[in-house]
Amino acid sequence: MTPLRSPRRRLVDTTAWAVTVWCVVLFGTFVPIVTGRDSFPLSTYPMFSSPRGETARIDHVLGVAGWGQRRPLPPRLLGSDEIMQAHQTVSLAVRGRTTRALCQRVAQATLEDPAHADIEHIEIRTDTFDTMAYWRGDRQPRMSRVLARCEVERRGPS
Amino acid sequence: MTQTVMPPDGSPWQAPAERLAALRLLVGVYAVGYLIGRSGALIGVADQASTQFRPVGPIAWLAHPLPVPLVAVAVVVAIMLGFGFCAGWHYRWTAPAFAIAFTWVLSYRNSWGMIFHTENLLALHVIVLALAASADAWSLDARAGRVGILPPAGRRYGWAIQLVSAVTVSTYLLAGIAKLRHAGLGWATNQALAQFIAYDNLRKAELGALHSPLAPLLLPHDWLLTPLAFVALAIELGAPLALLHPSIGRMWAIAAWCFHVGVLLTMFILFHYSILGFAYASFFPVERAVRAARSTRLQRMSRGLERRCCVRWHGARPKSPDRV
């Protein structure tokens, strides 16, 4: 049979455990300040902290319809429902110079999506916008660079 | 089960076992619900190109992504352990195992080039609750007599609740420090918030996602955002004050919740754990809400039983008091 601990002994044990857990958890929470590393679950919480300039450089994937009209494609065509994950996919492809492969993948996904049956080409671009002017109605990019362009190969009725 | 005596409201370190148990139930049910609700995304993320794999946190040692079936098994195991955590079943073993599995699954999802800062606090809360005696009340362990007689309300439970609160305020303080580090006090004065709102919504619009309908209305009047930036920074840097007294803690929690509502309205960023209030549960006597919900359920059950008995034995429903 397990011997019962006295209330005093139990209090000492609880206090020692509580102090240990407090120190370890709080120390761990503040470690990223020293290391400067954003990780999980310990983080520096850098979101919204670095000042943004007056322009925004966006790596994104556009679908080009038959009449030349471009529109951004939803994140699910890039393999994720999460907008930020999809954004990261494009940015990493741009940095890793693998935009061609990504373009082919998106073209395949577009082909299988009836909501985008009018899309004939896919473009991976880096566009630079004036952030404040954008919300005053001036949505034309100040600078554009097409990094990859590929066709959505639709076969007509045989 | 023994019901512990309620502590005086003025001492945040003193708490009944039921308060910690209620916190375990709230955070646990949320975490398991999150795993179930997001299981598609949690498993699907493993299907991405391996070149995107940037392992973080406890899985930083992984050199290559794991096969998708293995990730699916990890998610299922985490969910099963989560049920044990919520029910308080062999808590000493299931709770730490759930904390490890939950952190592992979320770390894996955050290892694809993008850290979702909406999940950090939830993972930290699960870890703290797993390390405390959170299943001394309202649990299968308590029902089976595995926890013995409950001690009176005190520090045995209060320290863990205070640590959950301390972790919450730490994350806000760290976010405030990050802003001061990168932009100084100018973050609140130099239109930084307006530029963030403009940038974030533009990015969403150009990436084919929904953006805040408020952005086009608010941004032409960007002077409105300077006081809001001050308030946001004050909530973050002033967060440790919330630990001084329960009433300050409750006021801070409400202010922080409003801050997240503002983020949702202006940037369409949903900090789900905070917006739904679970992140701030440790600042409130949550056991009262759980107890009220339980007693309402019990009353309803007993009323239902009474009615059924009357119909069976007397062939009539009981007369309501006003008809007697």
Short mmCIF file of C-alpha atoms in Angstrom, two decimals:
data_model
loop_
_atom_site.label_atom_id
_atom_site.label_comp_id
_atom_site.label_asym_id
_atom_site.label_seq_id
_atom_site.Cartn_x
_atom_site.Cartn_y
_atom_site.Cartn_z
CA MET A 1 0.00 0.00 0.00
CA THR A 2 1.29 3.51 -0.80
CA PRO A 3 1.95 5.43 2.39
CA LEU A 4 -0.15 8.61 2.72
CA ARG A 5 1.81 11.86 2.61
CA SER A 6 1.30 14.29 5.43
CA PRO A 7 -0.44 17.60 4.48
CA ARG A 8 2.83 19.45 5.23
CA ARG A 9 4.86 17.12 3.01
CA ARG A 10 2.22 17.47 0.27
CA LEU A 11 2.42 21.28 0.49
CA VAL A 12 6.22 21.23 0.22
CA ASP A 13 6.05 18.92 -2.82
CA THR A 14 3.40 21.06 -4.51
CA THR A 15 5.34 24.26 -3.87
CA ALA A 16 8.59 22.79 -5.22
CA TRP A 17 6.82 21.51 -8.34
CA ALA A 18 4.97 24.83 -8.85
CA VAL A 19 8.17 26.89 -8.54
CA THR A 20 9.99 24.58 -10.98
CA VAL A 21 7.20 24.67 -13.58
CA TRP A 22 6.82 28.46 -13.22
CA CYS A 23 10.56 29.04 -13.74
CA VAL A 24 10.90 26.65 -16.68
CA VAL A 25 7.75 27.84 -18.50
CA LEU A 26 8.38 31.56 -18.04
CA PHE A 27 12.09 31.25 -18.82
CA GLY A 28 11.18 29.34 -21.98
CA THR A 29 8.59 31.95 -22.97
CA PHE A 30 11.16 34.75 -22.79
CA VAL A 31 14.11 32.86 -24.36
CA PRO A 32 13.17 33.99 -27.92
CA ILE A 33 13.91 37.61 -26.85
CA VAL A 34 17.55 36.61 -26.36
CA THR A 35 17.86 34.25 -29.33
CA GLY A 36 15.73 36.45 -31.60
CA ARG A 37 14.34 33.28 -33.19
CA ASP A 38 10.70 33.01 -34.10
CA SER A 39 9.65 29.40 -33.60
CA PHE A 40 6.81 27.26 -32.29
CA PRO A 41 5.44 27.21 -29.61
CA LEU A 42 8.02 29.74 -28.36
CA SER A 43 8.00 32.89 -30.42
CA THR A 44 9.14 36.49 -30.57
CA TYR A 45 5.65 37.36 -31.92
CA PRO A 46 7.05 39.52 -34.69
CA MET A 47 3.73 39.95 -36.52
CA PHE A 48 2.91 43.60 -37.27
CA SER A 49 6.18 44.74 -35.66
CA SER A 50 8.48 45.67 -38.58
CA PRO A 51 7.40 48.91 -40.20
CA ARG A 52 6.05 48.49 -43.72
CA GLY A 53 7.14 50.85 -46.43
CA GLU A 54 4.83 52.81 -48.69
CA THR A 55 5.02 50.11 -51.32
CA ALA A 56 4.20 46.42 -51.15
CA ARG A 57 6.02 43.81 -53.21
CA ILE A 58 3.78 40.83 -53.71
CA ASP A 59 4.75 37.49 -55.21
CA HIS A 60 1.52 36.01 -56.49
CA VAL A 61 -0.14 33.73 -58.97
CA LEU A 62 -2.58 35.18 -61.49
CA GLY A 63 -4.91 33.45 -63.87
CA VAL A 64 -5.20 34.98 -67.35
CA ALA A 65 -8.60 34.57 -68.96
CA GLY A 66 -9.17 34.29 -72.69
CA TRP A 67 -9.69 38.01 -73.21
CA GLY A 68 -6.47 38.90 -71.36
CA GLN A 69 -8.05 39.80 -68.04
CA ARG A 70 -5.95 38.79 -65.01
CA ARG A 71 -7.22 37.76 -61.60
CA PRO A 72 -5.55 36.33 -58.50
CA LEU A 73 -6.19 32.63 -58.01
CA PRO A 74 -7.45 31.33 -54.65
CA PRO A 75 -4.99 29.67 -52.24
CA ARG A 76 -6.52 26.20 -52.66
CA LEU A 77 -5.08 26.05 -56.21
CA LEU A 78 -1.65 26.35 -54.59
CA GLY A 79 -2.32 23.37 -52.36
CA SER A 80 -3.45 25.09 -49.17
CA ASP A 81 -6.61 26.62 -47.75
CA GLU A 82 -4.48 29.03 -45.73
CA ILE A 83 -3.78 32.30 -47.47
CA MET A 84 -0.47 32.83 -45.67
CA GLN A 85 0.69 29.29 -46.39
CA ALA A 86 -0.12 29.82 -50.07
CA HIS A 87 1.73 33.13 -50.05
CA GLN A 88 4.74 31.43 -48.52
CA THR A 89 4.60 28.73 -51.21
CA VAL A 90 4.89 31.38 -53.93
CA SER A 91 7.60 33.36 -52.10
CA LEU A 92 9.72 30.24 -51.55
CA ALA A 93 9.31 29.28 -55.22
CA VAL A 94 10.44 32.77 -56.24
CA ARG A 95 13.45 32.67 -53.91
CA GLY A 96 14.33 29.10 -54.86
CA ARG A 97 13.84 29.79 -58.59
CA THR A 98 11.30 26.98 -58.90
CA THR A 99 8.48 29.13 -60.27
CA ARG A 100 8.28 27.07 -63.47
CA ALA A 101 7.42 23.88 -61.52
CA LEU A 102 4.92 25.76 -59.35
CA CYS A 103 3.31 27.26 -62.45
CA GLN A 104 2.78 23.76 -63.92
CA ARG A 105 1.29 22.55 -60.62
CA VAL A 106 -1.15 25.46 -60.44
CA ALA A 107 -2.08 24.97 -64.12
CA GLN A 108 -2.95 21.33 -63.37
CA ALA A 109 -5.03 22.33 -60.33
CA THR A 110 -6.80 25.03 -62.37
CA LEU A 111 -7.61 22.52 -65.07
CA GLU A 112 -9.43 20.39 -62.50
CA ASP A 113 -11.38 23.31 -61.02
CA PRO A 114 -14.60 24.12 -62.94
CA ALA A 115 -14.82 27.52 -61.20
CA HIS A 116 -11.84 28.65 -63.29
CA ALA A 117 -12.80 27.14 -66.62
CA ASP A 118 -12.13 30.48 -68.37
CA ILE A 119 -8.46 30.62 -67.34
CA GLU A 120 -6.09 29.92 -70.23
CA HIS A 121 -2.72 30.88 -68.78
CA ILE A 122 -1.10 31.05 -65.38
CA GLU A 123 1.40 33.75 -64.49
CA ILE A 124 3.66 33.90 -61.47
CA ARG A 125 4.56 37.54 -60.96
CA THR A 126 6.15 39.94 -58.58
CA ASP A 127 4.11 43.14 -58.54
CA THR A 128 4.89 46.29 -56.57
CA PHE A 129 1.95 48.42 -55.46
CA ASP A 130 1.58 51.76 -53.69
CA THR A 131 -0.22 50.49 -50.55
CA MET A 132 -2.18 53.62 -49.65
CA ALA A 133 -2.97 54.57 -53.26
CA TYR A 134 -4.30 51.02 -53.78
CA TRP A 135 -7.08 51.68 -51.28
CA ARG A 136 -7.86 55.03 -52.88
CA GLY A 137 -8.66 53.15 -56.07
CA ASP A 138 -5.30 53.17 -57.92
CA ARG A 139 -4.74 49.41 -58.22
CA GLN A 140 -2.20 49.40 -61.06
CA PRO A 141 1.16 47.91 -60.04
CA ARG A 142 4.07 50.39 -60.09
CA MET A 143 6.42 47.64 -61.19
CA SER A 144 5.81 44.14 -62.55
CA ARG A 145 7.94 41.15 -63.31
CA VAL A 146 6.60 37.95 -64.84
CA LEU A 147 8.66 35.08 -63.44
CA ALA A 148 6.86 32.18 -65.09
CA ARG A 149 4.01 31.76 -67.55
CA CYS A 150 2.41 28.49 -68.53
CA GLU A 151 -0.63 27.30 -70.39
CA VAL A 152 -3.66 25.55 -68.92
CA GLU A 153 -3.88 22.81 -71.52
CA ARG A 154 -7.56 22.29 -72.14
CA ARG A 155 -8.44 19.71 -74.73
CA GLY A 156 -11.44 20.60 -76.85
CA PRO A 157 -14.19 18.07 -77.73
CA SER A 158 -12.74 15.45 -80.11
CA MET B 1 -17.18 14.33 -4.66
CA THR B 2 -16.07 16.92 -2.16
CA GLN B 3 -16.78 20.49 -3.16
CA THR B 4 -14.06 22.89 -2.17
CA VAL B 5 -14.66 26.18 -0.42
CA MET B 6 -14.61 29.25 -2.64
CA PRO B 7 -11.62 31.48 -2.02
CA PRO B 8 -11.88 35.21 -1.44
CA ASP B 9 -11.89 37.06 -4.79
CA GLY B 10 -8.87 39.19 -3.91
CA SER B 11 -6.22 36.45 -3.97
CA PRO B 12 -5.35 35.20 -7.42
CA TRP B 13 -3.04 32.52 -6.02
CA GLN B 14 -5.87 30.83 -4.11
CA ALA B 15 -8.31 28.85 -6.23
CA PRO B 16 -10.58 25.84 -5.86
CA ALA B 17 -9.87 22.58 -7.70
CA GLU B 18 -13.01 23.17 -9.78
CA ARG B 19 -11.57 26.34 -11.32
CA LEU B 20 -8.51 24.53 -12.62
CA ALA B 21 -10.73 21.64 -13.72
CA ALA B 22 -13.02 24.03 -15.59
CA LEU B 23 -9.96 25.51 -17.30
CA ARG B 24 -8.83 22.01 -18.26
CA LEU B 25 -12.27 21.30 -19.73
CA LEU B 26 -12.44 24.59 -21.67
CA VAL B 27 -8.91 24.51 -23.06
CA GLY B 28 -9.02 20.74 -23.62
CA VAL B 29 -12.34 20.75 -25.46
CA TYR B 30 -11.12 23.69 -27.57
CA ALA B 31 -7.83 21.95 -28.40
CA VAL B 32 -9.51 18.66 -29.33
CA GLY B 33 -12.18 20.51 -31.34
CA TYR B 34 -9.41 22.39 -33.13
CA LEU B 35 -7.57 19.16 -33.97
CA ILE B 36 -10.77 17.56 -35.28
CA GLY B 37 -11.95 20.65 -37.15
CA ARG B 38 -8.56 21.34 -38.73
CA SER B 39 -7.49 17.72 -39.21
CA GLY B 40 -7.77 18.08 -43.00
CA ALA B 41 -5.35 21.02 -43.03
CA LEU B 42 -3.08 19.46 -40.39
CA ILE B 43 -2.64 16.31 -42.46
CA GLY B 44 -2.86 18.02 -45.86
CA VAL B 45 0.07 20.30 -45.09
CA ALA B 46 2.37 17.27 -45.20
CA ASP B 47 1.52 16.87 -48.87
CA GLN B 48 3.41 20.03 -49.89
CA ALA B 49 6.70 20.11 -51.77
CA SER B 50 9.52 18.92 -49.50
CA THR B 51 11.59 21.98 -50.51
CA GLN B 52 9.19 24.04 -48.39
CA PHE B 53 9.90 22.05 -45.23
CA ARG B 54 11.43 24.32 -42.54
CA PRO B 55 11.07 22.37 -39.26
CA VAL B 56 10.53 24.45 -36.12
CA GLY B 57 10.38 23.91 -32.36
CA PRO B 58 10.37 20.34 -31.08
CA ILE B 59 10.69 18.90 -34.58
CA ALA B 60 13.59 21.13 -35.65
CA TRP B 61 15.81 18.02 -35.72
CA LEU B 62 13.79 16.45 -38.56
CA ALA B 63 15.84 16.60 -41.76
CA HIS B 64 13.03 15.58 -44.12
CA PRO B 65 9.22 15.67 -44.03
CA LEU B 66 7.47 12.54 -42.80
CA PRO B 67 5.14 10.41 -44.94
CA VAL B 68 1.55 11.67 -44.92
CA PRO B 69 0.11 8.48 -43.30
CA LEU B 70 2.46 8.93 -40.34
CA VAL B 71 1.28 12.53 -39.86
CA ALA B 72 -2.33 11.31 -40.05
CA VAL B 73 -1.61 8.74 -37.33
CA ALA B 74 -0.04 11.46 -35.16
CA VAL B 75 -3.15 13.62 -35.52
CA VAL B 76 -5.44 10.69 -34.60
CA VAL B 77 -3.26 9.79 -31.58
CA ALA B 78 -3.32 13.44 -30.44
CA ILE B 79 -7.13 13.48 -30.69
CA MET B 80 -7.44 10.24 -28.68
CA LEU B 81 -5.10 11.54 -25.98
CA GLY B 82 -7.06 14.78 -26.02
CA PHE B 83 -10.19 12.88 -24.98
CA GLY B 84 -8.23 11.50 -22.02
CA PHE B 85 -7.05 15.02 -21.16
CA CYS B 86 -10.59 16.44 -21.24
CA ALA B 87 -12.13 13.57 -19.30
CA GLY B 88 -9.29 13.53 -16.77
CA TRP B 89 -8.68 9.83 -17.31
CA HIS B 90 -5.35 8.65 -15.86
CA TYR B 91 -4.44 12.32 -16.15
CA ARG B 92 -0.92 11.89 -14.82
CA TRP B 93 -0.04 10.02 -18.04
CA THR B 94 -2.56 11.12 -20.65
CA ALA B 95 -2.14 14.87 -20.03
CA PRO B 96 1.64 15.11 -20.61
CA ALA B 97 1.28 12.69 -23.54
CA PHE B 98 -1.45 14.89 -25.02
CA ALA B 99 0.65 18.04 -24.50
CA ILE B 100 3.55 16.41 -26.36
CA ALA B 101 1.36 15.07 -29.19
CA PHE B 102 -0.56 18.35 -29.56
CA THR B 103 2.63 20.44 -29.65
CA TRP B 104 4.18 18.00 -32.11
CA VAL B 105 1.20 18.11 -34.50
CA LEU B 106 0.99 21.92 -34.42
CA SER B 107 4.77 22.25 -34.78
CA TYR B 108 4.64 20.04 -37.85
CA ARG B 109 1.94 22.23 -39.39
CA ASN B 110 4.04 25.33 -38.63
CA SER B 111 7.09 23.79 -40.31
CA TRP B 112 6.24 24.70 -43.87
CA GLY B 113 7.67 28.18 -44.05
CA MET B 114 4.90 29.92 -42.14
CA ILE B 115 4.42 30.13 -38.39
CA PHE B 116 0.79 30.65 -37.42
CA HIS B 117 1.04 32.80 -34.32
CA THR B 118 -2.60 32.10 -33.58
CA GLU B 119 -1.70 28.67 -32.18
CA ASN B 120 1.24 29.38 -29.86
CA LEU B 121 -0.81 30.42 -26.84
CA LEU B 122 -3.14 27.42 -27.10
CA ALA B 123 -0.17 25.03 -27.16
CA LEU B 124 1.43 26.76 -24.15
CA HIS B 125 -1.82 26.60 -22.16
CA VAL B 126 -2.18 22.88 -22.86
CA ILE B 127 1.41 22.32 -21.65
CA VAL B 128 0.85 24.24 -18.38
CA LEU B 129 -2.46 22.47 -17.64
CA ALA B 130 -0.87 19.10 -18.36
CA LEU B 131 1.79 19.79 -15.73
CA ALA B 132 -0.69 20.71 -12.99
CA ALA B 133 -3.24 18.82 -10.90
CA SER B 134 -5.98 19.86 -13.31
CA ALA B 135 -8.01 16.66 -12.99
CA ASP B 136 -8.52 16.67 -9.21
CA ALA B 137 -12.16 17.63 -9.81
CA TRP B 138 -14.72 16.98 -12.53
CA SER B 139 -12.78 14.06 -13.93
CA LEU B 140 -12.89 10.30 -14.31
CA ASP B 141 -9.90 10.13 -11.97
CA ALA B 142 -11.91 11.94 -9.28
CA ARG B 143 -14.89 9.63 -9.83
CA ALA B 144 -12.70 6.57 -9.57
CA GLY B 145 -11.17 7.87 -6.35
CA ARG B 146 -7.70 8.15 -7.84
CA VAL B 147 -7.11 11.69 -6.51
CA GLY B 148 -8.15 11.24 -2.88
CA ILE B 149 -9.86 13.90 -0.81
CA LEU B 150 -9.68 17.39 -2.29
CA PRO B 151 -7.73 19.87 -0.20
CA PRO B 152 -9.42 23.22 0.50
CA ALA B 153 -9.09 25.96 -2.12
CA GLY B 154 -5.53 27.13 -2.15
CA ARG B 155 -2.22 27.39 -3.89
CA ARG B 156 -2.26 23.74 -5.00
CA TYR B 157 -4.51 24.90 -7.85
CA GLY B 158 -3.97 28.66 -7.86
CA TRP B 159 -0.35 28.53 -9.06
CA ALA B 160 -1.29 26.76 -12.29
CA ILE B 161 -4.13 29.20 -13.04
CA GLN B 162 -1.78 32.11 -12.36
CA LEU B 163 0.82 30.53 -14.67
CA VAL B 164 -1.74 30.17 -17.46
CA SER B 165 -2.50 33.90 -17.02
CA ALA B 166 1.23 34.73 -16.84
CA VAL B 167 1.88 32.90 -20.10
CA THR B 168 -1.01 34.78 -21.73
CA VAL B 169 0.29 38.20 -20.66
CA SER B 170 3.86 37.22 -21.59
CA THR B 171 2.87 36.60 -25.19
CA TYR B 172 1.33 40.09 -25.39
CA LEU B 173 4.34 41.65 -23.69
CA LEU B 174 6.67 39.91 -26.14
CA ALA B 175 4.61 41.20 -29.08
CA GLY B 176 4.86 44.73 -27.62
CA ILE B 177 8.62 44.39 -27.11
CA ALA B 178 9.01 43.19 -30.71
CA LYS B 179 7.26 46.36 -31.93
CA LEU B 180 9.48 48.60 -29.81
CA ARG B 181 12.57 46.72 -30.99
CA HIS B 182 11.75 47.02 -34.68
CA ALA B 183 10.08 50.41 -34.85
CA GLY B 184 10.45 52.10 -31.46
CA LEU B 185 7.64 54.28 -30.14
CA GLY B 186 7.25 55.45 -33.71
CA TRP B 187 5.17 52.32 -34.24
CA ALA B 188 2.31 54.17 -32.57
CA THR B 189 2.95 57.57 -34.16
CA ASN B 190 4.31 57.06 -37.68
CA GLN B 191 1.22 55.68 -39.37
CA ALA B 192 2.71 52.21 -38.97
CA LEU B 193 -0.68 50.69 -38.14
CA ALA B 194 -2.32 52.29 -41.20
CA GLN B 195 0.46 50.91 -43.39
CA PHE B 196 0.03 47.47 -41.85
CA ILE B 197 -3.69 47.47 -42.46
CA ALA B 198 -3.15 48.70 -46.03
CA TYR B 199 -0.39 46.16 -46.70
CA ASP B 200 -2.16 43.19 -45.16
CA ASN B 201 -5.43 43.79 -46.97
CA LEU B 202 -3.67 44.49 -50.26
CA ARG B 203 -1.76 41.23 -49.92
CA LYS B 204 -5.00 39.34 -49.27
CA ALA B 205 -6.74 40.98 -52.22
CA GLU B 206 -3.83 40.20 -54.56
CA LEU B 207 -3.55 36.63 -53.30
CA GLY B 208 -7.16 35.87 -54.08
CA ALA B 209 -8.50 35.88 -50.51
CA LEU B 210 -11.14 37.93 -48.75
CA HIS B 211 -9.99 41.24 -47.30
CA SER B 212 -11.61 43.42 -44.68
CA PRO B 213 -14.51 45.46 -46.08
CA LEU B 214 -13.57 48.16 -43.54
CA ALA B 215 -10.11 48.76 -45.03
CA PRO B 216 -11.22 50.88 -48.01
CA LEU B 217 -13.44 52.96 -45.68
CA LEU B 218 -10.90 53.40 -42.90
CA LEU B 219 -7.61 53.91 -44.75
CA PRO B 220 -8.39 57.26 -46.42
CA HIS B 221 -8.81 58.58 -42.80
CA ASP B 222 -5.56 57.12 -41.49
CA TRP B 223 -5.29 59.75 -38.71
CA LEU B 224 -8.02 57.77 -36.94
CA LEU B 225 -5.63 54.87 -36.55
CA THR B 226 -2.93 56.65 -34.51
CA PRO B 227 -4.91 56.56 -31.22
CA LEU B 228 -5.82 52.94 -31.91
CA ALA B 229 -2.12 52.12 -32.35
CA PHE B 230 -1.39 53.73 -28.96
CA VAL B 231 -4.12 51.67 -27.31
CA ALA B 232 -2.86 48.46 -28.93
CA LEU B 233 0.70 49.10 -27.74
CA ALA B 234 -0.55 49.98 -24.23
CA ILE B 235 -2.52 46.72 -24.03
CA GLU B 236 0.57 44.73 -25.01
CA LEU B 237 3.16 46.49 -22.87
CA GLY B 238 0.77 46.90 -19.92
CA ALA B 239 -0.23 43.22 -19.97
CA PRO B 240 1.81 42.23 -16.85
CA LEU B 241 -0.39 44.55 -14.75
CA ALA B 242 -3.17 42.01 -15.27
CA LEU B 243 -1.44 39.70 -12.80
CA LEU B 244 -1.61 42.18 -9.93
CA HIS B 245 -5.28 41.76 -9.03
CA PRO B 246 -8.16 39.67 -10.42
CA SER B 247 -10.25 42.73 -11.26
CA ILE B 248 -7.34 44.32 -13.21
CA GLY B 249 -6.89 40.96 -14.92
CA ARG B 250 -10.53 40.88 -15.99
CA MET B 251 -10.38 44.46 -17.30
CA TRP B 252 -7.21 43.70 -19.25
CA ALA B 253 -8.74 40.52 -20.67
CA ILE B 254 -11.72 42.48 -21.97
CA ALA B 255 -9.40 45.14 -23.47
CA ALA B 256 -7.25 42.45 -25.14
CA TRP B 257 -10.38 40.79 -26.52
CA CYS B 258 -11.51 44.14 -27.98
CA PHE B 259 -8.04 44.52 -29.52
CA HIS B 260 -8.50 41.19 -31.34
CA VAL B 261 -11.97 42.22 -32.50
CA GLY B 262 -10.28 45.32 -33.97
CA VAL B 263 -7.67 43.16 -35.72
CA LEU B 264 -10.45 40.97 -37.11
CA LEU B 265 -12.47 43.93 -38.38
CA THR B 266 -9.57 45.82 -39.94
CA MET B 267 -7.35 42.99 -41.21
CA PHE B 268 -9.58 39.90 -41.32
CA ILE B 269 -7.08 38.05 -39.13
CA LEU B 270 -8.88 35.71 -36.77
CA PHE B 271 -7.07 34.91 -33.53
CA HIS B 272 -9.71 32.26 -32.91
CA TYR B 273 -8.52 31.20 -29.46
CA SER B 274 -8.64 34.79 -28.22
CA ILE B 275 -11.78 35.96 -30.05
CA LEU B 276 -13.79 33.04 -28.65
CA GLY B 277 -12.60 34.02 -25.17
CA PHE B 278 -10.83 30.75 -24.28
CA ALA B 279 -7.44 32.48 -24.07
CA TYR B 280 -8.70 34.68 -21.21
CA ALA B 281 -10.65 32.04 -19.25
CA SER B 282 -7.98 31.94 -16.52
CA PHE B 283 -8.83 35.54 -15.54
CA PHE B 284 -12.42 34.64 -14.66
CA PRO B 285 -14.08 32.29 -12.11
CA VAL B 286 -14.94 29.91 -14.94
CA GLU B 287 -16.00 27.10 -12.59
CA ARG B 288 -19.20 29.05 -11.88
CA ALA B 289 -20.19 28.94 -15.55
CA VAL B 290 -19.38 25.23 -15.82
CA ARG B 291 -21.24 24.53 -12.54
CA ALA B 292 -24.26 26.52 -13.77
CA ALA B 293 -24.25 24.62 -17.06
CA ARG B 294 -24.01 21.31 -15.19
CA SER B 295 -26.82 22.17 -12.76
CA THR B 296 -29.08 23.35 -15.59
CA ARG B 297 -28.44 20.05 -17.34
CA LEU B 298 -29.10 18.10 -14.14
CA GLN B 299 -32.31 20.05 -13.50
CA ARG B 300 -33.46 19.40 -17.04
CA MET B 301 -32.65 15.69 -16.68
CA SER B 302 -34.47 15.37 -13.36
CA ARG B 303 -37.49 17.27 -14.72
CA GLY B 304 -37.54 14.94 -17.73
CA LEU B 305 -37.31 11.88 -15.46
CA GLU B 306 -40.09 13.18 -13.22
CA ARG B 307 -42.35 13.79 -16.20
CA ARG B 308 -41.68 10.34 -17.63
CA CYS B 309 -42.33 8.68 -14.26
CA CYS B 310 -45.63 10.56 -13.81
CA VAL B 311 -46.82 9.62 -17.28
CA ARG B 312 -45.93 5.98 -16.71
CA TRP B 313 -47.28 5.62 -13.17
CA HIS B 314 -50.24 7.98 -13.13
CA GLY B 315 -50.98 8.45 -16.80
CA ALA B 316 -50.86 12.24 -16.34
CA ARG B 317 -48.29 15.02 -16.34
CA PRO B 318 -47.58 16.72 -12.98
CA LYS B 319 -49.56 19.88 -12.34
CA SER B 320 -47.46 23.03 -12.54
CA PRO B 321 -47.31 24.93 -9.21
CA ASP B 322 -49.44 27.84 -10.46
CA ARG B 323 -52.27 25.44 -11.33
CA VAL B 324 -52.37 23.80 -7.90
#
